Coordinates of C-alpha atoms in Angstrom, one line a residue:
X1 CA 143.6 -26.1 58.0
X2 CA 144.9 -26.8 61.4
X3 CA 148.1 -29.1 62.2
X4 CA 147.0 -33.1 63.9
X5 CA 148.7 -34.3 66.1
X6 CA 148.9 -37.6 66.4
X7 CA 148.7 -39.4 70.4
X8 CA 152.1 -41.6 71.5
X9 CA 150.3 -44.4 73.1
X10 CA 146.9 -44.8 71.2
X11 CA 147.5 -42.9 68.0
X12 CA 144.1 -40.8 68.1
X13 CA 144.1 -37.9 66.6
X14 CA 143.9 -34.5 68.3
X15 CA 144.1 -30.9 67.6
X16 CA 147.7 -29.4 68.7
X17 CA 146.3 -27.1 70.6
X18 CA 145.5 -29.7 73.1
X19 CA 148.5 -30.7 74.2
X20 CA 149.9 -29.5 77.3
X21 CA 153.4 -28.7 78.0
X22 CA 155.3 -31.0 80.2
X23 CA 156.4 -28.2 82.9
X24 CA 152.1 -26.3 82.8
X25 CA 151.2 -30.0 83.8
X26 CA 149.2 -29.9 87.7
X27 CA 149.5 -32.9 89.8
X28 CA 146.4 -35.8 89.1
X29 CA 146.2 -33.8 85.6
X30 CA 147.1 -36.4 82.4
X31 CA 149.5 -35.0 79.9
X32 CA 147.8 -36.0 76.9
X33 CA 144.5 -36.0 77.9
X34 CA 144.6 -39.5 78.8
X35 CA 143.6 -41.1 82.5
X36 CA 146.3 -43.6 82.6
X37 CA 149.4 -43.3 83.4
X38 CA 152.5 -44.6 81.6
X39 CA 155.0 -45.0 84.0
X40 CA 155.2 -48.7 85.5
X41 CA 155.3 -49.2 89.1
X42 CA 158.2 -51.6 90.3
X43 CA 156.4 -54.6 90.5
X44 CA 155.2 -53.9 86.7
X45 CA 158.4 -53.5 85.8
X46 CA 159.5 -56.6 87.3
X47 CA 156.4 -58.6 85.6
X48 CA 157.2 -57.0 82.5
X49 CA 160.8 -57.8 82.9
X50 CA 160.3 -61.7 83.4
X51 CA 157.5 -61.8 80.5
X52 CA 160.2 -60.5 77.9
X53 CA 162.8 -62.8 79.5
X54 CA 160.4 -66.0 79.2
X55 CA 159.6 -65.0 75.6
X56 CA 163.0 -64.7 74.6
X57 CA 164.0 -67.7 76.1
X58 CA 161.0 -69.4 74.1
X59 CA 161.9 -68.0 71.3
X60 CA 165.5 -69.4 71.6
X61 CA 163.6 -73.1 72.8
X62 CA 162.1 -72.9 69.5
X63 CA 164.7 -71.9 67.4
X64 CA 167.1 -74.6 69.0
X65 CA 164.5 -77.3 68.8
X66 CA 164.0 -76.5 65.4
X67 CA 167.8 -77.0 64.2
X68 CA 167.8 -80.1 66.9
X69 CA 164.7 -81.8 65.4
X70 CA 166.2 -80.6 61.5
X71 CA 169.5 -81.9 61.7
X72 CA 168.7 -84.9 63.9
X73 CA 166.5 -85.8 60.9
X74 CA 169.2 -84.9 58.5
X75 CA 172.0 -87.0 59.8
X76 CA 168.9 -89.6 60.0
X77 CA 169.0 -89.6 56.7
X78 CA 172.2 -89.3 55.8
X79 CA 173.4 -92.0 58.1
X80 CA 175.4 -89.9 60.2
X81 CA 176.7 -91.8 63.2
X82 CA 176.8 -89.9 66.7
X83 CA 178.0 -91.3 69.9
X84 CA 175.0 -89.8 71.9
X85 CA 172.1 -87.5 72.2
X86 CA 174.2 -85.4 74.4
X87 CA 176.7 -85.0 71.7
X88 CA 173.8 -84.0 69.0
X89 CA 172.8 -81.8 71.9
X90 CA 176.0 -80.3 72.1
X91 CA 176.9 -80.1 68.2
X92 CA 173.6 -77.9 68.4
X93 CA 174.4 -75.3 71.0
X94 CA 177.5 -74.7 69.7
X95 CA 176.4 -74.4 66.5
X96 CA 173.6 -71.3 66.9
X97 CA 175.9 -69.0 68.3
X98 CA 178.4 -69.6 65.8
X99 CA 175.9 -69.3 63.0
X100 CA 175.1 -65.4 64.6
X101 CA 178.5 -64.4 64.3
X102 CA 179.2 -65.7 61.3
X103 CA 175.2 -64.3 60.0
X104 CA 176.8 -60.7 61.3
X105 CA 180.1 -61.4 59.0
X106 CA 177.8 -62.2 57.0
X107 CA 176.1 -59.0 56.4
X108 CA 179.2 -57.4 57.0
X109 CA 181.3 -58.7 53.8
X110 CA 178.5 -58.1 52.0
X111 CA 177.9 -54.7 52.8
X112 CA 181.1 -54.1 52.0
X113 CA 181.4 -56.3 48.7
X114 CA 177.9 -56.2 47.2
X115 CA 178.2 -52.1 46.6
X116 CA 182.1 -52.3 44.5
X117 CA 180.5 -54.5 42.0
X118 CA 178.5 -53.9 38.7
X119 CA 176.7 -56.5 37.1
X120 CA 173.5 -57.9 38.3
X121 CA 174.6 -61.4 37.7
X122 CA 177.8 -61.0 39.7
X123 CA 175.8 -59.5 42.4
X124 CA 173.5 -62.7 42.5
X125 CA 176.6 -65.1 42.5
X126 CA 178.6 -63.3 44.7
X127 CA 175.9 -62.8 47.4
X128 CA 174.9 -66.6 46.9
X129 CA 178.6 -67.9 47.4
X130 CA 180.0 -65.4 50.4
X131 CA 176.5 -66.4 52.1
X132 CA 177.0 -70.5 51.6
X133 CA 180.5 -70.2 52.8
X134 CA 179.6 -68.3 55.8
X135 CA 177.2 -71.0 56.3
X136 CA 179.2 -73.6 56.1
X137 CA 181.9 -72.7 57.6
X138 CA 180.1 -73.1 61.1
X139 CA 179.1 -76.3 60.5
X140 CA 182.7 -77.1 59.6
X141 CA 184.2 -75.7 62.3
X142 CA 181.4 -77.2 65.1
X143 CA 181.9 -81.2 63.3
X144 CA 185.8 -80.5 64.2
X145 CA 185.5 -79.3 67.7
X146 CA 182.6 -81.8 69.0
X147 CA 184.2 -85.5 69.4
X148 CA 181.1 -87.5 69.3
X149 CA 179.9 -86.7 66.2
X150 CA 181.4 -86.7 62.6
X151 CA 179.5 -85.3 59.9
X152 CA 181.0 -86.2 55.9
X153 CA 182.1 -83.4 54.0
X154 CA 179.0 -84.0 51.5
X155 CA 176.3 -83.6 54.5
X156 CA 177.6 -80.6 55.3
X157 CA 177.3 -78.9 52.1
X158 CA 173.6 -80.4 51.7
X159 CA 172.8 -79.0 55.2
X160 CA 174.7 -75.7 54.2
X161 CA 172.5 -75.8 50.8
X162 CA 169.7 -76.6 53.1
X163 CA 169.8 -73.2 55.1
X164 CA 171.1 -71.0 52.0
X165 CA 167.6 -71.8 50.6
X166 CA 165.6 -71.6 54.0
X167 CA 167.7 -67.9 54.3
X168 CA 166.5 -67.0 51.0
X169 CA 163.2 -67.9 51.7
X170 CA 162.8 -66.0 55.5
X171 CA 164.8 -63.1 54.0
X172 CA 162.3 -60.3 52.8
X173 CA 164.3 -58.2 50.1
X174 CA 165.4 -60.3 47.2
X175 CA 168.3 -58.6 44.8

């Protein structure tokens, strides 16, 4: 039985003796027996470059929107008074890039907590507490700094409870 080798950039299957070594390869000759070429030009670079920077920046758009739109409606309902949009704005945009570092503390404390305990139950709890505190603890901390906006104690923990649940929902292992 002869050893397959598998292609890098289509994943077709060939027979090893087919491959070419890197320093036997003769100019206008492909490498793996393909006719393209993989390396990028500059101007593909620079296409590719601004395609992964407009997709990221969509991607955060969408994100942002998402908590904008959520707790705009949130503090609809729980009659949360703001001064203006700008200050919602702001009380957004403070709040994602809190929520990542406290996400990475997050997974952090737990990595270091989850594994010294025994018990599945204590496991459960302990992983569902650390992770609502480290929720709420930015949405604490963003109410205090931003003026404009106050946000009761009791909105904060439902919006905390909110996004534990949403977490445990996007999050693909379960304990």
């Amino acid at each position: 039985m002869s050893q397959m080798t598998y292609c890098f950039f289509c994943w077709n299957e060939f027979p090893h003796s087919r491959i070419t070594p890197i320093n036997r390869v003769k100019k206008g000759e492909s490498i793996m027996g393909h006719d393209h070429d993989p390396n990028l030009s500059g101007s593909d670079k620079l296409i590719l470059a601004i395609s992964m920077t407009l997709l990221f920046a969509l991607a955060l758009l969408f994100v942002g929107g998402a908590f904008l739109f959520g707790f705009a409606g949130l503090f609809q309902l729980f009659s949360v008074k703001y001064d203006t949009k700008s200050s919602l704005i702001y009380y957004i945009v403070l709040l994602i890039p809190l929520t990542l570092l406290f996400e990475i503390a997050t997974m952090t404390f737990l990595i270091r907590v989850l594994p010294r305990l025994r018990r599945r139950w204590t496991i459960i709890i302990s992983k569902i507490g650390i992770t609502f505190l480290f929720i709420w603890i930015p949405l604490y901390l963003t109410d205090q700094w931003i003026k404009g906006i106050t946000v009761p104690l009791n909105t904060e923990l439902v919006a905390a409870s909110l996004l534990l649940v949403l977490d445990s929902l996007v999050e693909k292992k379960h304990l």
